[in-house]
Amino acid sequence: MSSKKPNRKSKIDIVTSTLTNRFKFFKKGIGDNHFLENLDKYIEELKFTKPIEINWQKESKILVGTKKKGTFISPFSWFLPEVARYGHVELILPKKETETICIHFAATGDQGFFKRRYAMAFPLATKGIASLILEIPYYGIRKPKEQFSLFLSTLSDFFKMSFGTVCEGLSLTDYCYKKNWKKIIVTGISMGGNIASFVGT
């Protein structure tokens, strides 16, 4: 004769599961089928980097040097939601002149400039390296109103975000090259590292 132990769920497990599973990615399904079906054609366009011009605001002095923000028309703007069609960047310059700049891409959920500014750009500035931080499509001020936080509404939104970020990354490296930066570095953590690997190759 065997006795089965009752299947008791921990209250902590229940609370944790409830809190973490309230919001989901792709709650509206696949999304833009036409875009996904033609993704291979759009990927071919990555071979041709599109030039951009950045409209810079007035710079401000900070502890490690100077900071200024800028905007540009995304080279991928025709497929992005209206709020995401302008790219937003933050430039951190060290106190001494430098020929090296690092372009930072966002990890999953890294919205705004704050984390990358203080965790990466400021320490690099103390070593004489400039930083260009990109606010990627569908995040922060480029997030559609119907999207909750980092939770992309559709699968096609994810591919548009990824493809758009790679396009913008390539254009930013081209911009830096034309502005006579001698050493251009691309970096990121998690999703940002994946984007950097595409841009860097």
Backbone as a printed PyTorch tensor [residue, N CA C, xyz], in Angstrom:
tensor([[[  0.8540,  -1.1930,   0.0000],
         [  0.0000,   0.0000,   0.0000],
         [  0.8840,   1.2360,   0.0000]],

        [[  0.6040,   2.1210,  -0.9220],
         [  1.4170,   3.3400,  -1.0260],
         [  0.5520,   4.5550,  -0.7650]],

        [[  1.1550,   5.5020,  -0.1760],
         [  0.4290,   6.7450,   0.0900],
         [  1.0840,   7.8820,  -0.6850]],

        [[  0.2610,   8.6480,  -1.3600],
         [  0.7780,   9.7840,  -2.1260],
         [  0.7520,  11.0420,  -1.2790]],

        [[  1.8480,  11.7700,  -1.3860],
         [  1.9040,  13.0370,  -0.6670],
         [  1.0290,  14.0600,  -1.3880]],

        [[  0.3260,  14.8460,  -0.6450],
         [ -0.5190,  15.8620,  -1.2880],
         [  0.3370,  16.8450,  -2.0920]],

        [[ -0.1810,  17.2750,  -3.2430],
         [  0.5270,  18.2040,  -4.1180],
         [  0.2960,  19.6250,  -3.6110]],

        [[  1.1540,  20.0260,  -2.7230],
         [  1.0130,  21.3460,  -2.1170],
         [  1.9630,  22.3400,  -2.7820]],

        [[  1.4190,  23.4470,  -3.2190],
         [  2.2380,  24.4860,  -3.8410],
         [  2.6330,  25.5200,  -2.7930]],

        [[  3.8760,  25.8940,  -2.8620],
         [  4.3630,  26.9150,  -1.9460],
         [  3.6540,  28.2410,  -2.2190]],

        [[  3.2820,  28.9240,  -1.1600],
         [  2.6460,  30.2310,  -1.3170],
         [  3.5870,  31.2160,  -2.0050]],

        [[  4.8790,  31.0770,  -1.6990],
         [  5.8770,  31.9510,  -2.3330],
         [  5.9060,  31.7050,  -3.8410]],

        [[  5.8480,  30.4150,  -4.2430],
         [  5.8360,  30.0700,  -5.6650],
         [  4.6100,  30.6580,  -6.3650]],

        [[  3.4740,  30.5590,  -5.7010],
         [  2.2310,  31.0610,  -6.2890],
         [  2.2960,  32.5730,  -6.4820]],

        [[  2.7500,  33.2770,  -5.4530],
         [  2.8480,  34.7380,  -5.5330],
         [  3.8450,  35.1520,  -6.6080]],

        [[  5.0110,  34.4980,  -6.6110],
         [  6.0450,  34.8230,  -7.5970],
         [  5.5520,  34.5830,  -9.0120]],

        [[  4.9060,  33.4390,  -9.2250],
         [  4.3820,  33.1050, -10.5520],
         [  3.3290,  34.1080, -11.0030]],

        [[  2.4610,  34.4930, -10.0750],
         [  1.4030,  35.4480, -10.4060],
         [  1.9770,  36.7920, -10.8220]],

        [[  2.9760,  37.2540, -10.0720],
         [  3.5590,  38.5650, -10.3460],
         [  4.3680,  38.5850, -11.6340]],

        [[  5.1070,  37.5090, -11.8840],
         [  6.0070,  37.5020, -13.0410],
         [  5.3230,  37.1100, -14.3390]],

        [[  4.1460,  36.4930, -14.2640],
         [  3.4700,  36.0490, -15.4820],
         [  2.2510,  36.8950, -15.8390]],

        [[  2.1120,  38.0330, -15.2110],
         [  0.9780,  38.9030, -15.5060],
         [  1.0740,  39.4810, -16.9120]],

        [[  2.2920,  39.7210, -17.3580],
         [  2.5010,  40.3470, -18.6560],
         [  3.2900,  39.4030, -19.5580]],

        [[  2.9220,  39.3780, -20.8230],
         [  3.5470,  38.4480, -21.7530],
         [  4.0120,  39.1700, -23.0140]],

        [[  5.0530,  38.6090, -23.6350],
         [  5.4660,  39.0700, -24.9480],
         [  4.4810,  38.5460, -25.9990]],

        [[  4.3130,  39.3250, -27.0680],
         [  3.5570,  38.9160, -28.2570],
         [  2.1010,  38.5700, -27.9430]],

        [[  1.4880,  39.3140, -27.0450],
         [  0.1050,  39.0140, -26.6620],
         [ -0.8780,  39.2260, -27.8160]],

        [[ -0.4550,  39.9850, -28.8580],
         [ -1.3180,  40.2150, -30.0170],
         [ -0.9680,  39.3030, -31.1900]],

        [[ -0.1200,  38.3040, -30.9200],
         [  0.1560,  37.3060, -31.9480],
         [  1.3270,  37.6320, -32.8590]],

        [[  1.2140,  37.1620, -34.0990],
         [  2.3150,  37.2790, -35.0570],
         [  2.5060,  38.7130, -35.5260]],

        [[  1.4290,  39.3990, -35.8400],
         [  1.5450,  40.7870, -36.2720],
         [  1.6400,  40.9380, -37.7800]],

        [[  2.6630,  41.6350, -38.2490],
         [  2.8280,  41.9970, -39.6570],
         [  3.3820,  40.8150, -40.4570]],

        [[  2.4810,  40.0230, -41.0360],
         [  2.8950,  38.8480, -41.8110],
         [  3.7230,  39.2320, -43.0300]],

        [[  3.3460,  40.3080, -43.6910],
         [  4.0610,  40.7330, -44.9010],
         [  5.5270,  41.0040, -44.5980]],

        [[  5.7790,  41.6590, -43.4880],
         [  7.1670,  41.9460, -43.1100],
         [  7.9400,  40.6560, -42.8550]],

        [[  7.3500,  39.7490, -42.1100],
         [  8.0340,  38.4970, -41.7720],
         [  8.2870,  37.6410, -43.0100]],

        [[  7.3310,  37.6310, -43.9340],
         [  7.4860,  36.8300, -45.1480],
         [  8.5880,  37.3660, -46.0570]],

        [[  8.8780,  38.6510, -45.9450],
         [  9.8950,  39.2780, -46.7970],
         [ 11.1680,  39.6270, -46.0390]],

        [[ 11.3340,  39.0330, -44.8670],
         [ 12.4750,  39.3740, -44.0160],
         [ 13.8100,  39.1220, -44.7090]],

        [[ 13.8840,  38.0470, -45.4970],
         [ 15.1440,  37.7450, -46.1740],
         [ 15.5450,  38.8460, -47.1470]],

        [[ 14.5580,  39.4830, -47.7740],
         [ 14.8440,  40.5840, -48.6980],
         [ 15.3710,  41.8040, -47.9450]],

        [[ 14.7860,  42.0580, -46.7790],
         [ 15.2310,  43.2040, -45.9980],
         [ 16.6320,  42.9790, -45.4410]],

        [[ 16.9290,  41.7410, -45.0900],
         [ 18.2620,  41.4210, -44.5800],
         [ 19.3230,  41.7230, -45.6300]],

        [[ 18.9890,  41.5220, -46.9040],
         [ 19.9210,  41.8400, -47.9880],
         [ 20.3000,  43.3160, -47.9750]],

        [[ 19.3720,  44.1610, -47.5030],
         [ 19.6240,  45.5970, -47.4740],
         [ 20.7040,  45.9790, -46.4620]],

        [[ 20.9930,  45.0790, -45.5280],
         [ 22.0300,  45.3720, -44.5430],
         [ 23.4000,  45.5180, -45.1970]],

        [[ 23.5250,  45.0330, -46.4200],
         [ 24.7960,  45.1690, -47.1350],
         [ 25.0550,  46.6180, -47.5370]],

        [[ 24.0020,  47.4250, -47.5240],
         [ 24.1160,  48.8040, -47.9790],
         [ 23.7960,  49.7470, -46.8160]],

        [[ 24.8340,  50.2350, -46.1710],
         [ 24.6560,  51.1200, -45.0190],
         [ 24.1000,  52.4630, -45.4680]],

        [[ 23.0410,  52.8980, -44.8110],
         [ 22.4080,  54.1650, -45.1740],
         [ 22.9660,  55.2930, -44.3090]],

        [[ 23.4340,  56.3860, -44.9230],
         [ 24.0030,  57.4990, -44.1560],
         [ 22.9350,  58.2320, -43.3440]],

        [[ 23.3270,  58.7480, -42.2090],
         [ 22.4270,  59.5420, -41.3640],
         [ 23.1310,  60.8280, -40.9430]],

        [[ 22.3460,  61.7960, -40.5260],
         [ 22.8700,  63.0100, -39.9040],
         [ 22.2040,  63.1600, -38.5470]],

        [[ 22.9870,  63.4650, -37.5430],
         [ 22.4590,  63.6060, -36.1850],
         [ 22.2750,  65.0780, -35.8530]],

        [[ 21.0900,  65.4170, -35.3820],
         [ 20.7900,  66.7770, -34.9440],
         [ 21.1040,  66.8740, -33.4520]],

        [[ 22.1970,  67.5510, -33.1140],
         [ 22.6690,  67.5970, -31.7340],
         [ 22.0730,  68.7700, -30.9690]],

        [[ 21.7570,  68.5260, -29.7080],
         [ 21.3420,  69.5850, -28.8000],
         [ 22.5760,  70.1800, -28.1230]],

        [[ 22.3660,  71.2330, -27.3740],
         [ 23.4770,  71.8780, -26.6770],
         [ 24.0810,  70.9200, -25.6550]],

        [[ 25.4080,  70.8830, -25.6040],
         [ 26.0700,  69.9670, -24.6780],
         [ 26.0910,  70.5330, -23.2650]],

        [[ 26.2240,  69.6590, -22.2900],
         [ 26.2880,  70.0740, -20.8870],
         [ 27.5030,  69.4370, -20.2250]],

        [[ 28.0490,  70.1300, -19.2560],
         [ 29.2140,  69.6260, -18.5290],
         [ 28.7740,  68.6010, -17.4860]],

        [[ 29.5320,  67.5200, -17.3970],
         [ 29.2940,  66.5010, -16.3820],
         [ 30.6220,  66.1740, -15.7060]],

        [[ 30.5770,  65.3570, -14.6850],
         [ 31.7680,  65.0830, -13.8840],
         [ 32.9050,  64.4950, -14.7120]],

        [[ 32.5790,  63.6180, -15.6560],
         [ 33.6290,  62.9260, -16.4190],
         [ 33.9630,  63.6120, -17.7390]],

        [[ 33.2450,  64.6850, -18.0730],
         [ 33.5130,  65.3790, -19.3330],
         [ 32.3170,  66.1810, -19.7970]],

        [[ 31.7510,  65.8140, -20.9500],
         [ 30.5670,  66.4950, -21.4710],
         [ 29.5450,  65.4730, -21.9640]],

        [[ 28.2850,  65.9300, -22.0130],
         [ 27.1880,  65.0680, -22.4550],
         [ 26.2900,  65.8580, -23.3870]],

        [[ 25.8460,  65.2240, -24.4480],
         [ 24.8350,  65.8550, -25.2960],
         [ 23.9720,  64.7880, -25.9590]],

        [[ 22.7400,  65.1800, -26.2490],
         [ 21.7880,  64.2620, -26.8610],
         [ 21.5170,  64.6790, -28.2990]],

        [[ 21.1410,  63.6940, -29.1030],
         [ 20.8740,  63.9640, -30.5030],
         [ 19.7780,  63.0720, -31.0490]],

        [[ 19.2320,  63.4680, -32.1950],
         [ 18.2070,  62.6790, -32.8710],
         [ 18.5620,  62.5370, -34.3490]],

        [[ 18.0550,  61.4860, -34.9600],
         [ 18.2630,  61.2710, -36.3870],
         [ 17.0890,  60.4730, -36.9400]],

        [[ 16.8610,  60.5930, -38.2280],
         [ 15.8160,  59.7980, -38.8710],
         [ 16.3400,  58.3830, -39.0480]],

        [[ 15.6090,  57.4170, -38.5270],
         [ 16.0560,  56.0340, -38.6250],
         [ 16.1270,  55.5920, -40.0850]],

        [[ 17.2050,  54.9150, -40.4810],
         [ 17.2860,  54.4000, -41.8520],
         [ 16.2540,  53.3100, -42.1270]],

        [[ 15.5770,  52.8770, -41.0840],
         [ 14.5710,  51.8210, -41.1750],
         [ 13.1880,  52.3760, -40.8410]],

        [[ 13.0060,  53.6860, -40.9890],
         [ 11.8180,  54.3610, -40.4670],
         [ 10.5140,  53.9210, -41.1210]],

        [[ 10.5530,  53.4660, -42.3660],
         [  9.3040,  53.1570, -43.0680],
         [  8.5430,  51.9750, -42.4840]],

        [[  9.2170,  51.1260, -41.7040],
         [  8.5280,  49.9820, -41.1140],
         [  8.3080,  50.1400, -39.6100]],

        [[  8.7880,  51.2070, -39.0520],
         [  8.6580,  51.4150, -37.6090],
         [  7.4020,  52.2140, -37.2930]],

        [[  6.8280,  52.0490, -36.0950],
         [  5.7130,  52.9090, -35.6940],
         [  6.1820,  54.3580, -35.6210]],

        [[  5.2680,  55.2840, -35.7760],
         [  5.6270,  56.7010, -35.8800],
         [  6.5070,  57.1800, -34.7300]],

        [[  6.2040,  56.7570, -33.5170],
         [  6.9530,  57.2100, -32.3480],
         [  8.4040,  56.7310, -32.3680]],

        [[  8.6910,  55.6980, -33.1560],
         [ 10.0340,  55.1090, -33.1790],
         [ 10.8520,  55.5160, -34.3970]],

        [[ 10.3010,  56.3630, -35.2400],
         [ 10.9670,  56.6680, -36.5120],
         [ 12.1750,  57.5840, -36.3770]],

        [[ 12.2760,  58.2420, -35.2500],
         [ 13.4750,  59.0440, -34.9750],
         [ 14.3320,  58.3200, -33.9480]],

        [[ 15.5950,  58.1180, -34.2930],
         [ 16.5300,  57.5290, -33.3460],
         [ 16.9890,  58.5640, -32.3360]],

        [[ 17.2540,  58.1300, -31.1180],
         [ 17.7320,  59.0190, -30.0570],
         [ 19.0430,  58.4690, -29.5040]],

        [[ 20.0290,  59.3410, -29.3890],
         [ 21.3380,  58.9380, -28.8840],
         [ 21.8180,  59.9110, -27.8190]],

        [[ 22.7100,  59.4180, -26.9800],
         [ 23.3800,  60.2630, -25.9910],
         [ 24.8820,  60.0630, -26.1470]],

        [[ 25.5960,  61.1680, -26.2770],
         [ 27.0440,  61.1320, -26.4700],
         [ 27.7410,  61.5780, -25.1910]],

        [[ 28.6520,  60.7590, -24.7040],
         [ 29.4670,  61.0900, -23.5340],
         [ 30.9120,  61.2520, -24.0020]],

        [[ 31.4520,  62.4480, -23.8180],
         [ 32.8260,  62.7330, -24.2270],
         [ 33.7100,  62.9130, -22.9990]],

        [[ 34.8670,  62.2710, -22.9820],
         [ 35.7910,  62.4560, -21.8520],
         [ 36.3970,  63.8560, -21.8660]],

        [[ 37.0540,  64.2240, -20.7930],
         [ 37.6220,  65.5650, -20.6820],
         [ 38.7180,  65.8130, -21.7100]],

        [[ 39.5230,  64.7970, -21.9690],
         [ 40.5940,  64.9390, -22.9510],
         [ 40.1270,  64.4260, -24.3090]],

        [[ 40.6710,  65.0240, -25.3620],
         [ 40.3230,  64.5890, -26.7130],
         [ 40.6910,  63.1210, -26.9190]],

        [[ 39.8640,  62.4340, -27.6930],
         [ 40.0890,  61.0120, -27.9310],
         [ 39.7040,  60.6490, -29.3550]],

        [[ 40.2870,  59.5860, -29.8590],
         [ 39.9520,  59.0840, -31.1910],
         [ 39.1520,  57.7870, -31.1100]],

        [[ 38.7890,  57.3990, -29.8900],
         [ 38.0990,  56.1220, -29.6730],
         [ 36.6800,  56.3560, -29.1570]],

        [[ 35.7240,  55.6960, -29.7840],
         [ 34.3280,  55.8170, -29.3590],
         [ 33.6800,  54.4340, -29.3110]],

        [[ 32.8070,  54.2430, -28.3420],
         [ 32.1300,  52.9600, -28.1360],
         [ 30.6230,  53.1640, -28.2900]],

        [[ 30.0060,  52.3970, -29.1840],
         [ 28.5570,  52.4630, -29.3940],
         [ 27.8950,  51.3740, -28.5500]],

        [[ 26.9490,  51.7790, -27.7050],
         [ 26.3280,  50.8580, -26.7450],
         [ 24.9040,  50.4970, -27.1730]],

        [[ 24.6190,  49.1960, -27.2310],
         [ 23.2770,  48.7090, -27.5460],
         [ 22.6170,  48.1460, -26.2870]],

        [[ 21.2880,  48.2480, -26.2390],
         [ 20.5430,  47.9250, -25.0160],
         [ 20.3360,  46.4290, -24.8210]],

        [[ 20.4170,  46.0130, -23.5690],
         [ 20.0050,  44.6590, -23.1840],
         [ 18.4810,  44.6210, -23.1170]],

        [[ 17.9090,  43.4430, -23.0170],
         [ 16.4600,  43.3110, -22.8830],
         [ 15.9760,  44.0930, -21.6660]],

        [[ 15.0340,  44.9910, -21.8800],
         [ 14.4680,  45.7740, -20.7900],
         [ 15.2390,  47.0180, -20.4180]],

        [[ 16.3780,  47.2680, -21.0570],
         [ 17.2090,  48.4330, -20.7250],
         [ 16.7070,  49.6460, -21.4980]],

        [[ 15.7440,  50.3320, -20.9060],
         [ 15.1370,  51.4840, -21.5530],
         [ 15.7410,  52.7770, -21.0230]],

        [[ 15.9530,  53.7290, -21.9210],
         [ 16.5830,  54.9830, -21.5350],
         [ 18.0960,  54.8650, -21.5770]],

        [[ 18.7640,  55.9130, -21.1150],
         [ 20.2290,  55.9650, -21.1580],
         [ 20.8800,  55.7090, -19.7980]],

        [[ 20.0990,  55.7720, -18.7420],
         [ 20.6440,  55.8140, -17.3850],
         [ 21.6090,  54.6720, -17.0710]],

        [[ 21.1690,  53.4310, -17.2770],
         [ 21.9960,  52.2790, -16.8880],
         [ 23.3170,  52.2500, -17.6330]],

        [[ 23.2430,  52.3920, -18.9440],
         [ 24.4740,  52.3240, -19.7310],
         [ 25.3610,  53.5470, -19.5090]],

        [[ 24.7280,  54.6740, -19.2050],
         [ 25.5120,  55.8840, -18.9340],
         [ 26.3920,  55.6910, -17.7020]],

        [[ 25.7910,  55.2320, -16.6080],
         [ 26.5350,  55.1410, -15.3530],
         [ 27.3430,  53.8540, -15.2220]],

        [[ 26.8380,  52.7560, -15.7910],
         [ 27.5410,  51.4810, -15.6400],
         [ 28.6750,  51.3070, -16.6400]],

        [[ 28.5560,  51.9550, -17.8050],
         [ 29.5430,  51.7120, -18.8560],
         [ 30.1950,  52.9870, -19.3870]],

        [[ 29.3850,  53.9650, -19.7750],
         [ 29.9360,  55.1570, -20.4270],
         [ 30.8110,  55.9900, -19.4960]],

        [[ 30.3610,  56.2040, -18.2610],
         [ 31.1580,  57.0080, -17.3280],
         [ 32.5020,  56.3570, -17.0080]],

        [[ 32.5320,  55.0550, -16.6790],
         [ 33.8370,  54.4200, -16.4460],
         [ 34.7480,  54.4810, -17.6700]],

        [[ 34.1800,  54.3280, -18.8630],
         [ 34.9900,  54.4150, -20.0760],
         [ 35.5480,  55.8220, -20.2640]],

        [[ 34.7370,  56.8280, -19.9270],
         [ 35.1910,  58.2150, -20.0660],
         [ 36.4050,  58.4960, -19.1920]],

        [[ 36.4480,  57.8900, -18.0210],
         [ 37.6120,  58.0870, -17.1440],
         [ 38.8630,  57.4460, -17.7290]],

        [[ 38.6780,  56.5390, -18.6930],
         [ 39.8050,  55.8940, -19.3810],
         [ 40.0880,  56.5510, -20.7350]],

        [[ 39.3860,  57.6610, -21.0010],
         [ 39.6390,  58.3820, -22.2430],
         [ 38.8950,  57.8490, -23.4500]],

        [[ 37.7740,  57.1490, -23.2310],
         [ 36.9910,  56.5830, -24.3300],
         [ 35.6030,  57.2240, -24.3470]],

        [[ 35.1950,  57.7210, -25.5100],
         [ 33.8690,  58.3160, -25.6670],
         [ 32.8190,  57.2240, -25.8300]],

        [[ 31.5630,  57.5800, -25.5950],
         [ 30.4630,  56.6170, -25.7310],
         [ 29.2970,  57.2350, -26.4810]],

        [[ 28.6700,  56.4270, -27.3200],
         [ 27.4490,  56.8100, -28.0210],
         [ 26.3900,  55.7670, -27.6630]],

        [[ 25.3770,  56.1830, -26.9050],
         [ 24.3560,  55.2690, -26.3900],
         [ 23.0900,  55.4170, -27.2220]],

        [[ 22.6010,  54.3150, -27.7570],
         [ 21.4090,  54.3330, -28.6110],
         [ 20.1750,  53.8710, -27.8510]],

        [[ 19.1070,  54.6720, -27.9280],
         [ 17.7830,  54.2290, -27.4620],
         [ 17.1580,  53.4620, -28.6190]],

        [[ 16.9880,  52.1590, -28.4680],
         [ 16.5780,  51.3260, -29.5980],
         [ 15.0730,  51.4220, -29.8470]],

        [[ 14.6140,  51.0810, -31.0630],
         [ 13.1770,  51.1050, -31.3600],
         [ 12.3750,  50.2390, -30.3880]],

        [[ 11.1800,  50.7190, -30.0510],
         [ 10.2300,  50.0410, -29.1620],
         [ 10.6130,  50.1300, -27.6840]],

        [[ 11.6360,  50.8860, -27.3530],
         [ 12.0390,  51.0700, -25.9570],
         [ 12.0170,  52.5580, -25.5920]],

        [[ 11.7500,  52.8320, -24.3060],
         [ 11.8350,  54.1990, -23.8050],
         [ 10.9320,  55.1600, -24.5550]],

        [[ 11.5020,  56.2840, -24.9960],
         [ 10.7110,  57.2940, -25.7010],
         [ 10.3200,  56.8480, -27.1080]],

        [[ 10.8070,  55.6910, -27.5340],
         [ 10.4610,  55.1410, -28.8510],
         [  9.4520,  53.9930, -28.7350]],

        [[  8.8250,  53.8890, -27.5870],
         [  7.8750,  52.7990, -27.3120],
         [  6.4650,  53.2010, -27.7450]],

        [[  5.7770,  52.3550, -28.5280],
         [  4.3850,  52.6440, -28.8930],
         [  3.4830,  52.7020, -27.6560]],

        [[  2.4500,  53.5260, -27.7020],
         [  1.5630,  53.7070, -26.5570],
         [  0.8730,  52.4130, -26.1380]],

        [[  0.5310,  51.5820, -27.1230],
         [ -0.2110,  50.3570, -26.8010],
         [  0.6720,  49.2720, -26.2030]],

        [[  1.9790,  49.4820, -26.2190],
         [  2.9110,  48.4830, -25.6670],
         [  3.1440,  48.7470, -24.1890]],

        [[  3.0450,  47.7100, -23.3740],
         [  3.3120,  47.8680, -21.9480],
         [  4.7760,  47.5730, -21.6560]],

        [[  5.4850,  48.5580, -21.1560],
         [  6.8780,  48.4210, -20.7520],
         [  7.7060,  47.7870, -21.8720]],

        [[  8.4670,  46.7380, -21.5500],
         [  9.3300,  46.1000, -22.5380],
         [  8.6410,  44.9830, -23.3020]],

        [[  7.3740,  44.7170, -22.9970],
         [  6.6820,  43.5580, -23.5610],
         [  6.1440,  43.8790, -24.9560]],

        [[  6.8930,  43.4830, -25.9790],
         [  6.5070,  43.7410, -27.3580],
         [  5.1690,  43.0760, -27.6660]],

        [[  4.3210,  43.7760, -28.4120],
         [  2.9580,  43.3070, -28.6430],
         [  2.8770,  42.1370, -29.6110]],

        [[  3.7430,  42.1140, -30.6290],
         [  3.6810,  41.0610, -31.6420],
         [  5.0720,  40.5120, -31.9470]],

        [[  5.0850,  39.3510, -32.5770],
         [  6.3500,  38.7520, -32.9920],
         [  7.0470,  39.6240, -34.0280]],

        [[  6.2760,  40.1990, -34.9440],
         [  6.8850,  41.0520, -35.9660],
         [  7.5140,  42.3010, -35.3490]],

        [[  6.9590,  42.7880, -34.2380],
         [  7.5770,  43.9210, -33.5340],
         [  8.9920,  43.5700, -33.0890]],

        [[  9.1720,  42.3390, -32.6270],
         [ 10.5030,  41.9140, -32.1800],
         [ 11.4940,  41.9320, -33.3380]],

        [[ 11.0730,  41.4070, -34.4850],
         [ 11.9750,  41.3910, -35.6380],
         [ 12.2250,  42.8000, -36.1680]],

        [[ 11.2120,  43.6560, -36.1110],
         [ 11.4030,  45.0420, -36.5390],
         [ 12.3620,  45.7710, -35.6010]],

        [[ 12.2170,  45.5210, -34.3060],
         [ 13.1250,  46.1220, -33.3410],
         [ 14.5590,  45.6700, -33.5960]],

        [[ 14.7480,  44.3740, -33.7730],
         [ 16.0890,  43.8250, -33.9790],
         [ 16.6950,  44.3120, -35.2860]],

        [[ 15.9270,  44.2010, -36.3620],
         [ 16.4130,  44.6170, -37.6700],
         [ 16.6820,  46.1200, -37.6910]],

        [[ 15.7500,  46.8900, -37.1170],
         [ 15.9230,  48.3390, -37.0730],
         [ 17.1510,  48.7550, -36.2890]],

        [[ 17.4040,  48.0730, -35.1720],
         [ 18.5680,  48.4080, -34.3490],
         [ 19.8670,  48.1000, -35.0790]],

        [[ 19.9060,  46.9800, -35.7980],
         [ 21.1050,  46.6550, -36.5770],
         [ 21.3320,  47.7140, -37.6570]],

        [[ 20.2640,  48.0930, -38.3670],
         [ 20.3750,  49.1340, -39.3930],
         [ 20.8970,  50.4370, -38.7980]],

        [[ 20.3430,  50.8310, -37.6640],
         [ 20.7750,  52.0680, -37.0190],
         [ 22.2060,  51.9570, -36.5220]],

        [[ 22.5730,  50.7770, -36.0120],
         [ 23.9440,  50.5670, -35.5530],
         [ 24.9480,  50.7080, -36.6810]],

        [[ 24.6190,  50.1390, -37.8410],
         [ 25.5000,  50.2600, -39.0020],
         [ 25.6280,  51.7170, -39.4400]],

        [[ 24.5120,  52.4350, -39.4240],
         [ 24.5410,  53.8450, -39.8150],
         [ 25.3200,  54.6920, -38.8120]],

        [[ 25.2230,  54.3440, -37.5320],
         [ 25.9760,  55.0810, -36.5110],
         [ 27.4770,  54.8390, -36.6370]],

        [[ 27.8750,  53.6100, -36.9520],
         [ 29.3060,  53.3480, -37.1550],
         [ 29.8100,  54.1090, -38.3730]],

        [[ 28.9950,  54.1630, -39.4170],
         [ 29.3510,  54.9380, -40.6130],
         [ 29.4710,  56.4200, -40.2770]],

        [[ 28.5430,  56.9230, -39.4710],
         [ 28.5720,  58.3270, -39.0440],
         [ 29.8550,  58.6300, -38.2740]],

        [[ 30.1900,  57.7510, -37.3370],
         [ 31.4010,  57.9600, -36.5300],
         [ 32.6560,  57.9300, -37.4010]],

        [[ 32.6720,  57.0290, -38.3610],
         [ 33.8210,  56.9370, -39.2750],
         [ 33.9760,  58.2370, -40.0600]],

        [[ 32.8690,  58.7710, -40.5450],
         [ 32.9180,  60.0090, -41.3260],
         [ 33.2640,  61.2200, -40.4630]],

        [[ 33.0450,  61.1070, -39.1540],
         [ 33.4090,  62.1870, -38.2290],
         [ 34.8220,  62.0020, -37.6810]],

        [[ 35.5750,  61.1160, -38.3320],
         [ 37.0120,  60.9310, -38.0580],
         [ 37.3380,  60.2640, -36.7280]],

        [[ 36.4080,  59.4610, -36.2140],
         [ 36.7610,  58.6060, -35.0850],
         [ 37.6130,  57.4630, -35.6220]],

        [[ 38.7920,  57.2830, -35.0810],
         [ 39.7390,  56.2990, -35.6150],
         [ 39.4360,  54.8780, -35.1420]],

        [[ 38.9890,  54.7600, -33.8930],
         [ 38.6760,  53.4390, -33.3340],
         [ 37.2090,  53.4290, -32.9110]],

        [[ 36.4200,  52.5730, -33.5600],
         [ 34.9870,  52.4890, -33.2910],
         [ 34.6720,  51.1050, -32.7260]],

        [[ 34.1380,  51.0880, -31.5150],
         [ 33.8310,  49.8450, -30.8090],
         [ 32.3150,  49.7030, -30.7110]],

        [[ 31.8020,  48.4840, -30.8640],
         [ 30.3800,  48.2240, -30.6260],
         [ 30.2640,  47.2210, -29.4840]],

        [[ 29.3110,  47.4690, -28.5980],
         [ 29.2070,  46.6110, -27.4150],
         [ 27.7670,  46.5330, -26.9200]],

        [[ 27.5080,  45.5540, -26.0920],
         [ 26.2000,  45.3940, -25.4810],
         [ 26.1860,  44.1450, -24.6200]],

        [[ 25.1810,  44.0520, -23.7710],
         [ 25.0070,  42.8940, -22.8980],
         [ 23.7230,  42.1800, -23.3030]],

        [[ 23.7420,  40.8530, -23.3060],
         [ 22.5630,  40.0550, -23.6410],
         [ 22.0910,  40.4030, -25.0560]],

        [[ 20.8670,  40.8850, -25.2100],
         [ 20.3680,  41.2430, -26.5320],
         [ 21.2680,  42.2770, -27.1930]],

        [[ 21.7970,  43.2060, -26.4010],
         [ 22.6950,  44.2210, -26.9370],
         [ 23.9690,  43.6290, -27.4970]],

        [[ 24.4560,  42.5650, -26.8600],
         [ 25.6430,  41.8810, -27.3610],
         [ 25.3660,  41.1930, -28.6880]],

        [[ 24.1580,  40.6390, -28.8120],
         [ 23.7610,  40.0020, -30.0680],
         [ 23.7140,  41.0240, -31.1990]],

        [[ 23.1220,  42.1890, -30.9140],
         [ 23.0610,  43.2610, -31.9090],
         [ 24.4710,  43.7170, -32.2790]],

        [[ 25.3270,  43.8890, -31.2740],
         [ 26.6990,  44.3380, -31.5220],
         [ 27.4530,  43.3620, -32.4170]],

        [[ 27.1780,  42.0650, -32.2560],
         [ 27.8680,  41.0670, -33.0800],
         [ 27.4630,  41.1910, -34.5430]],

        [[ 26.1940,  41.5050, -34.7900],
         [ 25.7420,  41.7140, -36.1700],
         [ 26.3610,  42.9830, -36.7540]],

        [[ 26.3430,  44.0560, -35.9770],
         [ 26.8810,  45.3320, -36.4580],
         [ 28.3830,  45.2310, -36.6930]],

        [[ 29.0720,  44.5340, -35.8010],
         [ 30.5250,  44.4370, -35.8820],
         [ 31.0370,  43.5670, -37.0040]],

        [[ 30.1640,  42.7080, -37.5450],
         [ 30.6100,  41.8140, -38.6120],
         [ 30.0040,  42.1900, -39.9500]]])
